[in-house]
Amino acid sequence: MKTTERSTARRPRAGEVRLEGQPVSSGVAIGHAAIAHDPEPPPIDTTRRDCDPAHERARLHEAITRSTAQLRRLHDRLALLPEDGQVEIGSLLEVYRRMLGPSRLRRGIEARLGHGMLAEAAVQLETEALAAFMLSPPGRPAPEGEDAVAARRRAGEFREIGRRLVRNLSGTPYRSFSAIPDGAILVAEQLRPADAALIDPSRIAAVVTEEGGSTGHTAILLRALGIPAVLATHGLLARIGRRTRLVVDGTTGQVILRPSTRTAAAARVAVAAYARERQALGRLRRLPARLSSGEVLTLQANLEIPAELPMIAQSGAAGIGLLRSEFLFMNAGTLPDEARQEALYRPLIEAMSGDPVTIRVVDWGSEKNSDALAQAGIGAGSDVNPALGVRGIRLLLRHRALLETQFAAILRAATAGPVRVLLPMVSSPAELHAAREVYARVGRRLRRKGVDIPDPLPPLGIMIETPAAALMADVLAQEAEFLAIGTNDLTMYTLAADRAATDVAGLYDPLHPAVLRLVRLAADAGLRQRRPVSLCGEMASDPLAVPLMVGLGVRSFSMHASAVPHVKRAVRAAAMDDCRRMACRALEAADGPEVSAMLMAYAATLRHAGDG
Ligand code: PEP
Ligand code: MG
């Protein structure tokens, strides 16, 4: 189907009209509407019972093959999307793919075909029945709150895959956005996630829809694409005409049709301010992470899944400071062997073109799970409190073959570029010592076999994630070649507040002076032993907290790729003396909120000083 600007017989009313929708992706845009609508598939006769089941089954299978190929093409586009979008649309496509496989939906459709139904009718009736079942399960109360949101989303997924099958059965094409003029605002009754994945954010100024909501896949995807968007703008299509000019504010949810001269001028100012903000962040990519007082820091990115790589490359990160290798074991039926692991590490290292990659060996246990490890009989088992049980290095030292395989794979891949190897959840020097012996033994074995590995072996370092490790950092730093402070777990263990539990979320505060004192100890130990110290917990993504961490002695940070420009801006505005002064005061503060107020006051004095 072709995207057109709707030419409508209805004469739009003159004058400015303000509508409210749900703001789902921030930013302001002004432009002309391009109304996208799908060509309707022909009406479906749901009453027929005289069709040839074999023929209809063959048509259904062809439609499934075509739908699967379309989903695969969408999947191939994933690498072009920003990080969040890749994760969001990737898991959604997986849901669709499973529905097209040997699913309950497929069985239901095929059963209806057995009664002589037309394939289109069988698909429509079955997907509607499943959607209705999700929304109000018979014999059970209708879902409420979060459950209702999930039920609506699931019902939407059934309807969407049904629509796709019907389109392919009837040969009705999909909408395409290629005909939309550059800079137009895409207006639609509704936008499906698969449609949103096709939008080129460099061409579409904003998106407004009549239906939809902020929690759906489409909203998440639009945010990930960085397109200003307002959904659920009731009354939109009835009021909009061909090439209607409109202002969209994705922060407030306001949609203004036919803006007055004054409104349009104000909107242009807002658009320019927003563009300046994005440009400033973009420019920062090439600038060094240098404090206003001259000291240079290292800002790197955390990687959780390989799909994040393009985002890391764009972010201006100077390497990967924490590669969480858990992804190798997640959703895997079997343990990845040495060759498979090497094949995954090597391209990641090569992609960083000489920037260092710190690979953390698998940190399983606590809230992290892996089917592959569980199936191999490797697990935290019956621990009463898994966070305090067999996790991280404890688990690896009990299952040395797992550790040896991972070390060997990393060493093999390490010829592709600079690599460091990181041990999780260390709480005593004995653990580090034992792991180092395994590391050296694996290195010797590979050399004996004639395998090309770096000489000397890549640096072996430890996470500082437990109060014990922070308190013993000076001893640990004698054997660890670098320290990486993991404030996520360090906060949890220091404050005895589970990082994932909502009922103690108010107690879990990485700015608590107790945590800061431990960070200080670790940073000091690194400095004294001349060991590099980095910080790779969520705190490293917080532009307010990073100057404080600098004051505590940390010079290297690893964070979500999307946070790199924001943190860099904060760093470039800050001066070392101020950072140190703040650190002294924070270490003496009574609690986290006091520290937080101090950081906000400091940031307010610097706003945007780091752009240039
Ligand atoms: C941490 O604990 O701060 C950390 C970086 O490790 P993870 O979040 O993977 O536990
Ligand atoms: Mg951790």
Coordinates of C-alpha atoms and ligand atoms in Angstrom, one line a residue:
M1 CA 0.0 0.0 0.0
K2 CA 0.9 3.5 -0.7
T3 CA 1.2 6.3 1.8
T4 CA -0.8 9.3 0.8
E5 CA -1.7 12.5 2.3
R6 CA -5.4 12.1 2.7
S7 CA -7.4 14.1 0.3
T8 CA -10.7 14.4 2.0
A9 CA -14.0 15.9 1.0
R10 CA -14.4 17.1 4.5
R11 CA -13.4 20.8 4.8
P12 CA -11.2 21.2 7.8
R13 CA -12.3 23.9 10.2
A14 CA -10.2 27.0 10.1
G15 CA -8.3 28.3 13.1
E16 CA -6.0 26.9 15.7
V17 CA -7.1 23.7 17.4
R18 CA -5.4 22.2 20.5
L19 CA -5.7 18.5 21.2
E20 CA -4.3 16.5 24.0
G21 CA -2.8 13.1 23.5
Q22 CA -0.4 10.8 25.4
P23 CA 3.1 12.1 25.2
V24 CA 5.3 9.0 24.5
S25 CA 8.6 10.4 23.1
S26 CA 9.9 13.8 23.9
G27 CA 10.8 16.6 21.5
V28 CA 8.9 19.3 19.5
A29 CA 8.2 19.3 15.8
I30 CA 6.4 21.5 13.4
G31 CA 5.4 20.4 9.9
H32 CA 2.7 19.3 7.5
A33 CA 0.6 16.2 8.1
A34 CA 1.2 13.1 6.0
I35 CA -1.7 10.8 6.7
A36 CA -0.8 7.2 6.4
H37 CA -3.5 4.6 6.0
D38 CA -3.5 1.0 5.0
P39 CA -5.4 -0.3 2.0
E40 CA -8.2 -2.3 3.4
P41 CA -8.2 -6.0 2.6
P42 CA -11.3 -7.2 0.9
P43 CA -14.3 -8.1 3.2
I44 CA -14.1 -11.6 4.5
D45 CA -17.0 -14.0 4.2
T46 CA -17.0 -15.8 7.6
T47 CA -20.1 -17.8 6.9
R48 CA -18.8 -20.1 4.2
R49 CA -18.3 -23.8 5.2
D50 CA -17.9 -25.3 1.7
C51 CA -14.2 -24.6 1.1
D52 CA -11.7 -27.3 0.3
P53 CA -9.6 -27.8 3.5
A54 CA -6.5 -29.0 1.6
H55 CA -6.6 -25.9 -0.7
E56 CA -7.2 -23.5 2.2
R57 CA -4.4 -25.2 4.2
A58 CA -2.0 -24.7 1.3
R59 CA -2.9 -21.0 1.0
L60 CA -2.4 -20.7 4.8
H61 CA 1.0 -22.3 4.6
E62 CA 2.0 -19.9 1.8
A63 CA 0.8 -16.9 3.8
I64 CA 2.8 -18.2 6.8
T65 CA 5.9 -18.6 4.7
R66 CA 5.5 -15.0 3.4
S67 CA 4.8 -13.6 6.8
T68 CA 7.9 -15.3 8.2
A69 CA 10.0 -13.9 5.4
Q70 CA 8.6 -10.4 6.1
L71 CA 9.4 -10.7 9.8
R72 CA 12.9 -11.9 8.9
R73 CA 13.4 -8.8 6.8
L74 CA 12.2 -6.6 9.6
H75 CA 14.7 -8.4 11.9
D76 CA 17.5 -7.7 9.5
R77 CA 16.7 -4.0 9.9
L78 CA 17.3 -4.2 13.6
A79 CA 21.0 -3.3 13.5
L80 CA 19.9 0.1 12.1
L81 CA 17.8 0.9 15.1
P82 CA 19.0 2.4 18.4
E83 CA 19.7 0.1 21.3
D84 CA 16.4 0.2 23.0
G85 CA 14.5 -0.3 19.8
Q86 CA 16.5 -3.3 18.9
V87 CA 15.7 -5.0 22.1
E88 CA 12.0 -4.0 22.0
I89 CA 11.3 -4.9 18.4
G90 CA 13.6 -8.0 18.6
S91 CA 11.6 -9.6 21.3
L92 CA 8.3 -8.6 19.6
L93 CA 9.4 -10.2 16.4
E94 CA 10.3 -13.3 18.3
V95 CA 6.7 -13.4 19.7
Y96 CA 5.3 -13.2 16.2
R97 CA 7.7 -15.8 15.0
R98 CA 6.6 -18.2 17.7
M99 CA 2.9 -17.6 16.9
L100 CA 3.6 -18.6 13.3
G101 CA 5.3 -21.8 14.4
P102 CA 3.5 -24.8 16.0
S103 CA 1.4 -22.6 18.3
R104 CA -2.0 -22.7 19.8
L105 CA -3.0 -20.1 17.2
R106 CA -1.9 -22.3 14.4
R107 CA -3.7 -25.3 15.8
G108 CA -6.9 -23.2 16.2
I109 CA -6.8 -21.9 12.6
E110 CA -6.2 -25.4 11.2
A111 CA -9.1 -26.8 13.2
R112 CA -11.4 -24.2 11.7
L113 CA -10.1 -25.0 8.2
G114 CA -11.2 -28.6 8.8
H115 CA -14.8 -27.2 9.0
G116 CA -14.6 -25.9 5.5
M117 CA -13.9 -22.3 6.4
L118 CA -12.1 -19.8 4.1
A119 CA -8.5 -19.4 5.3
E120 CA -9.0 -15.6 5.9
A121 CA -12.1 -16.3 8.0
A122 CA -10.3 -19.0 10.0
V123 CA -7.4 -16.6 10.8
Q124 CA -9.7 -13.7 11.6
L125 CA -12.0 -15.7 13.9
E126 CA -9.3 -17.5 15.7
T127 CA -7.1 -14.5 16.4
E128 CA -10.2 -12.6 17.6
A129 CA -11.2 -15.5 19.8
L130 CA -7.7 -15.6 21.3
A131 CA -7.6 -11.8 21.8
A132 CA -11.0 -11.9 23.5
F133 CA -9.8 -14.8 25.7
M134 CA -6.8 -12.6 26.8
L135 CA -8.9 -9.6 27.6
S136 CA -11.6 -11.5 29.6
P137 CA -10.6 -15.1 30.4
P138 CA -13.8 -17.1 30.9
G139 CA -14.4 -18.0 34.5
R140 CA -11.9 -15.6 35.8
P141 CA -12.1 -11.9 36.8
A142 CA -11.1 -9.5 34.0
P143 CA -7.4 -8.5 34.4
E144 CA -6.8 -5.2 36.2
G145 CA -3.9 -2.7 36.4
E146 CA -0.6 -4.1 35.1
D147 CA -2.3 -7.4 34.2
A148 CA -4.8 -5.5 32.0
V149 CA -2.0 -3.7 30.2
A150 CA -0.2 -7.0 29.6
A151 CA -3.5 -8.6 28.4
R152 CA -4.2 -5.7 26.0
R153 CA -0.7 -6.0 24.6
R154 CA -1.0 -9.8 24.2
A155 CA -4.5 -9.4 22.5
G156 CA -2.9 -6.8 20.2
E157 CA -0.2 -9.2 19.3
F158 CA -2.7 -11.8 18.2
R159 CA -4.7 -9.3 16.2
E160 CA -1.5 -8.0 14.6
I161 CA -0.3 -11.4 13.4
G162 CA -3.9 -12.2 12.2
R163 CA -3.9 -9.0 10.2
R164 CA -0.6 -9.9 8.7
L165 CA -1.8 -13.3 7.7
V166 CA -5.0 -12.0 6.2
R167 CA -3.0 -9.4 4.2
N168 CA -0.8 -12.1 2.8
L169 CA -3.7 -14.4 2.1
S170 CA -5.6 -11.7 0.2
G171 CA -2.5 -10.1 -1.4
T172 CA -3.2 -6.7 0.2
P173 CA 0.1 -4.8 0.5
Y174 CA 1.4 -3.1 3.6
R175 CA 1.8 0.6 4.1
S176 CA 5.1 2.0 3.2
F177 CA 6.4 5.3 4.4
S178 CA 8.7 5.9 1.5
A179 CA 6.3 8.4 -0.2
I180 CA 6.1 10.7 2.8
P181 CA 7.9 14.0 2.1
D182 CA 11.0 14.7 4.2
G183 CA 10.2 16.6 7.4
A184 CA 6.5 15.6 7.4
I185 CA 4.6 14.6 10.5
L186 CA 3.2 11.1 10.2
V187 CA -0.4 11.0 11.2
A188 CA -2.3 7.7 11.4
E189 CA -5.2 6.1 13.1
Q190 CA -2.8 3.8 14.7
L191 CA 0.8 2.7 14.2
R192 CA 1.8 -0.9 14.8
P193 CA 5.2 -1.7 16.2
A194 CA 6.2 -3.3 12.9
D195 CA 5.3 0.0 11.1
A196 CA 7.3 2.0 13.6
A197 CA 10.3 -0.1 13.0
L198 CA 10.2 0.9 9.3
I199 CA 10.3 4.7 10.1
D200 CA 13.4 6.5 9.2
P201 CA 13.9 9.0 12.0
S202 CA 16.0 11.2 9.8
R203 CA 13.0 11.9 7.5
I204 CA 9.9 11.9 9.8
A205 CA 9.7 14.9 12.1
A206 CA 7.1 13.5 14.5
V207 CA 4.4 10.9 14.8
V208 CA 0.8 11.5 16.0
T209 CA -1.9 8.8 16.2
E210 CA -5.5 8.7 17.1
E211 CA -5.1 5.4 19.0
G212 CA -2.4 3.7 21.1
G213 CA -0.9 4.4 24.5
S214 CA 2.3 5.0 26.3
T215 CA 3.0 1.5 27.5
G216 CA 2.7 -0.4 24.2
H217 CA 5.5 -1.6 22.0
T218 CA 5.0 1.2 19.5
A219 CA 5.6 3.9 22.1
I220 CA 8.7 2.2 23.4
L221 CA 10.0 1.9 19.9
L222 CA 9.3 5.5 19.0
R223 CA 11.2 6.6 22.1
A224 CA 14.1 4.4 21.1
L225 CA 14.1 6.0 17.6
G226 CA 14.1 9.4 19.2
I227 CA 11.1 10.6 17.2
P228 CA 8.8 13.1 19.0
A229 CA 5.5 11.3 19.3
V230 CA 2.0 11.7 20.8
L231 CA -0.4 8.8 20.7
A232 CA -4.1 8.5 21.7
T233 CA -4.9 11.9 20.3
H234 CA -8.7 11.5 20.2
G235 CA -10.5 13.5 17.5
L236 CA -7.4 14.0 15.5
L237 CA -8.4 12.5 12.2
A238 CA -11.8 14.2 12.2
R239 CA -10.2 17.6 12.4
I240 CA -7.2 17.2 10.1
G241 CA -7.1 17.9 6.4
R242 CA -4.8 17.6 3.5
R243 CA -1.4 19.1 4.4
T244 CA -2.7 20.5 7.7
R245 CA 0.1 22.2 9.5
L246 CA 0.6 21.0 13.0
V247 CA 2.8 21.4 16.1
V248 CA 3.6 18.2 18.1
D249 CA 5.0 18.4 21.6
G250 CA 6.1 14.9 22.6
T251 CA 6.9 16.1 26.1
T252 CA 3.6 17.6 27.0
G253 CA 1.3 15.6 24.7
Q254 CA -0.1 18.7 23.0
V255 CA -0.9 18.6 19.3
I256 CA -1.8 22.0 17.8
L257 CA -3.5 21.9 14.4
R258 CA -3.2 25.0 12.1
P259 CA -1.1 26.9 14.6
S260 CA -1.5 30.7 14.7
T261 CA 1.5 32.8 13.7
R262 CA 2.4 33.3 17.3
T263 CA 2.1 29.6 18.2
A264 CA 4.1 28.6 15.2
A265 CA 6.9 31.1 16.1
A266 CA 7.0 29.7 19.7
A267 CA 7.1 26.2 18.3
R268 CA 10.0 27.1 16.0
V269 CA 11.9 28.4 19.0
A270 CA 11.3 25.1 20.9
V271 CA 12.2 23.0 17.8
A272 CA 15.5 25.0 17.5
A273 CA 16.3 24.6 21.2
Y274 CA 15.6 20.8 21.0
A275 CA 17.8 20.5 17.8
R276 CA 20.6 22.5 19.5
E277 CA 20.4 20.1 22.5
R278 CA 20.7 17.1 20.2
Q279 CA 23.4 18.7 18.1
A280 CA 25.4 19.6 21.2
L281 CA 25.2 16.0 22.4
G282 CA 26.2 14.8 18.9
R283 CA 29.2 17.2 18.8
L284 CA 30.4 15.9 22.2
R285 CA 31.0 12.6 20.6
R286 CA 34.2 13.8 19.1
L287 CA 35.4 15.9 22.1
P288 CA 37.5 14.4 24.9
A289 CA 36.1 13.7 28.3
R290 CA 38.2 16.5 29.8
L291 CA 37.3 18.4 33.0
S292 CA 37.2 22.1 32.7
S293 CA 40.4 22.0 34.9
G294 CA 42.2 19.9 32.3
E295 CA 42.2 16.3 33.7
V296 CA 41.1 13.7 31.1
L297 CA 38.8 10.8 32.1
T298 CA 37.9 7.6 30.2
L299 CA 34.3 7.0 29.3
Q300 CA 33.4 3.6 28.1
A301 CA 30.3 1.6 27.4
N302 CA 28.7 -1.4 29.0
L303 CA 27.6 -4.2 26.6
E304 CA 24.9 -6.7 27.5
I305 CA 24.0 -8.1 24.1
P306 CA 25.9 -7.8 20.8
A307 CA 23.1 -5.9 19.2
E308 CA 24.2 -2.9 21.3
L309 CA 27.4 -2.6 19.3
P310 CA 26.2 0.0 16.7
M311 CA 24.9 2.2 19.5
I312 CA 28.3 1.9 21.3
A313 CA 30.1 2.8 18.1
Q314 CA 27.9 6.0 17.7
S315 CA 28.2 7.0 21.3
G316 CA 31.8 8.2 21.4
A317 CA 32.7 5.6 24.0
A318 CA 36.4 4.7 24.3
G319 CA 35.9 1.0 24.3
I320 CA 33.8 -1.5 26.3
G321 CA 34.3 -1.2 30.0
L322 CA 32.1 -4.0 31.0
L323 CA 31.0 -6.8 28.6
R324 CA 28.5 -8.8 30.6
S325 CA 29.0 -12.2 29.2
E326 CA 25.8 -13.5 30.7
F327 CA 24.1 -13.1 27.2
L328 CA 26.0 -16.2 26.0
F329 CA 24.2 -18.3 28.5
M330 CA 20.8 -16.7 28.4
N331 CA 18.1 -18.3 26.3
A332 CA 20.6 -21.0 25.4
G333 CA 19.6 -24.6 25.6
T334 CA 23.2 -25.8 26.0
L335 CA 26.5 -24.4 27.3
P336 CA 28.4 -22.5 24.6
D337 CA 31.7 -24.2 23.9
E338 CA 35.1 -22.6 23.5
A339 CA 34.8 -22.2 19.7
R340 CA 31.3 -20.6 19.9
Q341 CA 32.4 -18.2 22.7
E342 CA 35.4 -17.2 20.7
A343 CA 33.3 -16.6 17.7
L344 CA 31.1 -14.2 19.7
Y345 CA 33.9 -12.3 21.4
R346 CA 36.2 -11.9 18.4
P347 CA 33.9 -9.6 16.3
L348 CA 33.1 -7.5 19.3
I349 CA 36.8 -6.9 19.9
E350 CA 37.4 -6.3 16.3
A351 CA 34.5 -3.8 16.1
M352 CA 36.1 -1.7 18.8
S353 CA 39.1 -1.0 16.4
G354 CA 41.8 -1.0 19.0
D355 CA 39.8 0.4 21.9
P356 CA 40.0 -1.9 24.9
V357 CA 37.3 -4.5 25.7
T358 CA 36.8 -5.7 29.3
I359 CA 35.1 -9.1 29.3
R360 CA 33.6 -10.2 32.6
V361 CA 33.4 -14.0 33.0
V362 CA 29.8 -15.1 33.6
D363 CA 28.2 -13.7 36.7
W364 CA 25.4 -16.2 37.3
G365 CA 23.4 -16.4 40.5
S366 CA 21.3 -14.0 42.5
E367 CA 18.7 -12.4 40.3
K368 CA 20.5 -13.6 37.1
N369 CA 19.4 -16.9 35.5
S370 CA 20.4 -19.1 32.7
D371 CA 18.6 -22.1 31.3
A372 CA 21.8 -23.5 29.9
L373 CA 23.6 -23.5 33.2
A374 CA 20.6 -24.9 35.0
Q375 CA 20.4 -27.7 32.5
A376 CA 24.0 -28.5 33.0
G377 CA 23.4 -28.9 36.7
I378 CA 25.3 -25.7 37.5
G379 CA 23.4 -23.4 39.8
A380 CA 22.9 -21.6 43.0
G381 CA 20.4 -24.4 43.9
S382 CA 18.8 -24.3 47.2
D383 CA 20.3 -21.2 48.6
V384 CA 18.0 -19.5 51.0
N385 CA 19.1 -16.1 49.8
P386 CA 20.6 -16.4 46.3
A387 CA 22.2 -13.0 46.5
L388 CA 24.3 -14.2 49.4
G389 CA 24.8 -17.7 48.0
V390 CA 26.9 -19.3 45.2
R391 CA 27.1 -16.6 42.5
G392 CA 29.8 -15.0 40.4
I393 CA 33.3 -16.2 41.1
R394 CA 32.1 -18.6 43.8
L395 CA 30.1 -20.5 41.2
L396 CA 32.9 -20.5 38.7
L397 CA 35.4 -21.9 41.1
R398 CA 33.1 -24.7 41.9
H399 CA 32.6 -25.4 38.2
R400 CA 36.1 -24.9 37.0
A401 CA 35.5 -26.4 33.5
L402 CA 33.1 -23.5 32.9
L403 CA 35.7 -21.0 33.9
E404 CA 38.4 -22.7 31.9
T405 CA 36.3 -22.8 28.8
Q406 CA 35.5 -19.1 29.1
F407 CA 39.1 -18.1 29.9
A408 CA 40.3 -20.1 26.9
A409 CA 37.8 -18.6 24.5
I410 CA 38.7 -15.1 25.7
L411 CA 42.4 -15.7 25.3
R412 CA 41.9 -17.0 21.8
A413 CA 39.9 -14.0 20.8
A414 CA 42.3 -11.6 22.5
T415 CA 44.6 -11.6 19.5
A416 CA 41.9 -9.4 17.8
G417 CA 42.6 -6.4 20.0
P418 CA 43.3 -5.2 23.6
V419 CA 41.3 -7.2 26.1
R420 CA 41.0 -7.3 29.9
V421 CA 39.4 -10.1 31.9
L422 CA 37.2 -9.4 34.8
L423 CA 36.1 -11.6 37.7
P424 CA 32.7 -10.9 39.3
M425 CA 31.6 -11.0 42.9
V426 CA 35.0 -11.4 44.5
S427 CA 35.0 -11.2 48.3
S428 CA 38.4 -12.5 49.3
P429 CA 42.0 -12.6 48.0
A430 CA 41.8 -16.4 48.0
E431 CA 39.2 -16.4 45.3
L432 CA 41.3 -14.1 43.1
H433 CA 44.3 -16.2 43.7
A434 CA 42.5 -19.4 42.7
A435 CA 41.0 -17.8 39.6
R436 CA 44.5 -16.5 38.6
E437 CA 45.9 -20.0 38.9
V438 CA 43.2 -21.3 36.5
Y439 CA 43.9 -18.4 34.2
A440 CA 47.6 -19.1 34.1
R441 CA 47.1 -22.8 33.6
V442 CA 44.7 -22.3 30.7
G443 CA 47.2 -19.9 29.1
R444 CA 50.0 -22.5 29.4
R445 CA 47.8 -25.2 28.0
L446 CA 46.9 -23.1 25.0
R447 CA 50.5 -22.2 24.3
R448 CA 51.5 -25.9 24.6
K449 CA 48.9 -26.6 21.9
G450 CA 50.5 -23.9 19.7
V451 CA 47.5 -21.6 19.9
D452 CA 48.3 -17.9 19.3
I453 CA 47.4 -16.0 22.4
P454 CA 48.8 -12.7 23.8
D455 CA 52.0 -12.7 25.8
P456 CA 51.9 -11.7 28.6
L457 CA 48.3 -12.7 29.2
P458 CA 45.7 -9.9 29.2
P459 CA 45.3 -8.1 32.6
L460 CA 43.1 -10.0 35.1
G461 CA 41.1 -7.8 37.3
I462 CA 38.2 -7.9 39.8
M463 CA 34.9 -6.4 40.4
I464 CA 34.5 -4.5 43.7
E465 CA 30.9 -5.4 44.4
T466 CA 31.0 -6.5 48.1
P467 CA 31.9 -4.4 51.1
A468 CA 34.5 -7.1 51.8
A469 CA 36.2 -6.4 48.5
A470 CA 36.1 -2.7 49.0
L471 CA 37.5 -3.0 52.5
M472 CA 40.2 -5.4 51.3
A473 CA 40.9 -3.5 48.1
D474 CA 44.5 -2.7 49.1
V475 CA 45.3 -6.4 49.5
L476 CA 43.3 -7.4 46.5
A477 CA 45.0 -4.8 44.3
Q478 CA 48.4 -6.5 45.0
E479 CA 47.2 -9.4 42.8
A480 CA 44.4 -7.8 40.7
E481 CA 45.7 -5.9 37.7
F482 CA 42.7 -3.6 37.7
L483 CA 39.6 -2.9 39.8
A484 CA 36.1 -2.3 38.5
I485 CA 33.7 -0.9 41.0
G486 CA 30.2 -2.3 40.6
T487 CA 28.0 0.1 42.5
N488 CA 24.8 -1.9 41.7
D489 CA 25.7 -4.8 43.9
L490 CA 28.0 -2.8 46.2
T491 CA 25.0 -0.7 47.2
M492 CA 22.8 -3.7 47.7
Y493 CA 25.3 -5.5 49.9
T494 CA 26.3 -2.4 51.9
L495 CA 22.8 -1.2 52.6
A496 CA 21.3 -4.7 52.9
A497 CA 18.6 -3.7 50.4
D498 CA 17.9 -5.9 47.5
R499 CA 18.5 -4.1 44.2
A500 CA 15.4 -5.7 42.6
A501 CA 12.9 -5.4 45.5
T502 CA 10.4 -2.7 45.2
D503 CA 9.6 -2.6 49.0
V504 CA 13.1 -1.6 49.9
A505 CA 13.7 0.6 46.8
G506 CA 13.6 3.6 49.1
L507 CA 16.6 2.2 51.0
Y508 CA 18.6 1.3 48.0
D509 CA 20.6 4.5 47.4
P510 CA 24.0 4.4 45.6
L511 CA 24.6 8.0 47.0
H512 CA 24.4 6.8 50.6
P513 CA 27.6 7.9 52.3
A514 CA 28.3 4.3 53.3
V515 CA 28.6 3.4 49.7
L516 CA 30.7 6.5 48.9
R517 CA 33.1 5.6 51.7
L518 CA 33.7 2.2 50.1
V519 CA 34.1 3.7 46.7
R520 CA 36.7 6.0 48.2
L521 CA 38.6 3.0 49.8
A522 CA 38.7 1.2 46.4
A523 CA 39.8 4.2 44.5
D524 CA 42.6 4.9 47.1
A525 CA 43.8 1.3 47.0
G526 CA 44.0 1.4 43.2
L527 CA 45.9 4.7 43.3
R528 CA 48.4 3.4 45.9
Q529 CA 49.0 0.2 44.1
R530 CA 49.0 1.9 40.7
R531 CA 46.1 -0.2 39.4
P532 CA 43.5 1.3 37.1
V533 CA 40.2 1.8 38.8
S534 CA 36.9 2.1 36.9
L535 CA 33.3 2.3 37.9
C536 CA 30.7 0.4 35.9
G537 CA 27.5 0.3 38.0
E538 CA 24.4 2.3 36.9
M539 CA 25.8 5.3 38.8
A540 CA 28.3 5.8 36.0
S541 CA 25.4 6.7 33.7
D542 CA 24.3 9.5 36.0
P543 CA 25.7 12.9 35.0
L544 CA 25.1 14.3 38.4
A545 CA 26.9 11.5 40.3
V546 CA 30.0 11.2 38.0
P547 CA 31.7 14.5 39.2
L548 CA 31.3 13.2 42.7
M549 CA 32.9 9.9 41.8
V550 CA 35.8 11.9 40.2
G551 CA 36.2 13.7 43.5
L552 CA 36.4 10.3 45.2
G553 CA 39.3 9.3 42.9
V554 CA 37.7 7.4 40.0
R555 CA 39.0 8.3 36.6
S556 CA 37.3 5.8 34.3
F557 CA 33.6 5.1 33.9
S558 CA 31.6 2.5 31.9
M559 CA 27.9 3.1 31.3
H560 CA 25.0 2.6 29.0
A561 CA 26.1 3.8 25.6
S562 CA 23.2 6.3 25.4
A563 CA 24.5 8.0 28.6
V564 CA 28.0 8.7 27.2
P565 CA 27.3 12.1 25.7
H566 CA 25.3 13.3 28.8
V567 CA 28.1 12.2 31.2
K568 CA 30.7 13.8 28.9
R569 CA 28.9 17.1 29.0
A570 CA 28.8 17.0 32.8
V571 CA 32.4 16.0 33.0
R572 CA 33.5 18.8 30.7
A573 CA 31.7 21.4 32.8
A574 CA 33.1 20.2 36.1
A575 CA 36.4 21.3 37.8
M576 CA 38.5 19.0 39.8
D577 CA 38.6 21.2 42.9
D578 CA 34.8 21.3 43.0
C579 CA 34.7 17.5 42.6
R580 CA 37.1 17.0 45.5
R581 CA 35.2 19.5 47.7
M582 CA 31.9 17.8 47.0
A583 CA 33.5 14.4 47.7
C584 CA 34.7 15.6 51.1
R585 CA 31.3 17.0 52.0
A586 CA 29.5 13.9 50.7
L587 CA 31.7 11.5 52.8
E588 CA 30.6 13.4 55.9
A589 CA 26.9 13.7 54.9
A590 CA 24.2 11.9 56.9
D591 CA 22.4 10.2 54.1
G592 CA 21.8 9.9 50.3
P593 CA 19.2 12.7 49.9
E594 CA 21.7 15.2 51.4
V595 CA 24.3 14.1 48.9
S596 CA 21.8 14.2 46.1
A597 CA 20.7 17.8 46.9
M598 CA 24.4 18.8 46.9
L599 CA 24.9 17.3 43.4
M600 CA 21.8 19.0 42.0
A601 CA 22.9 22.3 43.4
Y602 CA 26.3 21.9 41.8
A603 CA 24.8 20.8 38.4
A604 CA 22.6 23.9 38.4
T605 CA 25.6 26.2 38.6
L606 CA 27.1 24.5 35.5
R607 CA 24.1 23.9 33.2
H608 CA 25.3 23.4 29.6
A609 CA 28.8 24.7 30.4
G610 CA 30.2 21.4 29.0
D611 CA 28.9 21.7 25.4
G612 CA 31.7 23.7 23.9
Ligands
PEP1 C1 27.3 -3.9 39.5 O1 27.0 -4.8 40.3 O2 27.4 -2.7 39.7 C2 27.7 -4.4 38.1 C3 28.1 -3.6 37.2 O3 27.4 -5.7 37.8 P1 25.9 -6.2 37.5 O4 25.0 -5.0 37.4 O5 26.0 -7.0 36.2 O6 25.6 -7.1 38.6
MG2 MG 27.2 -6.8 39.9

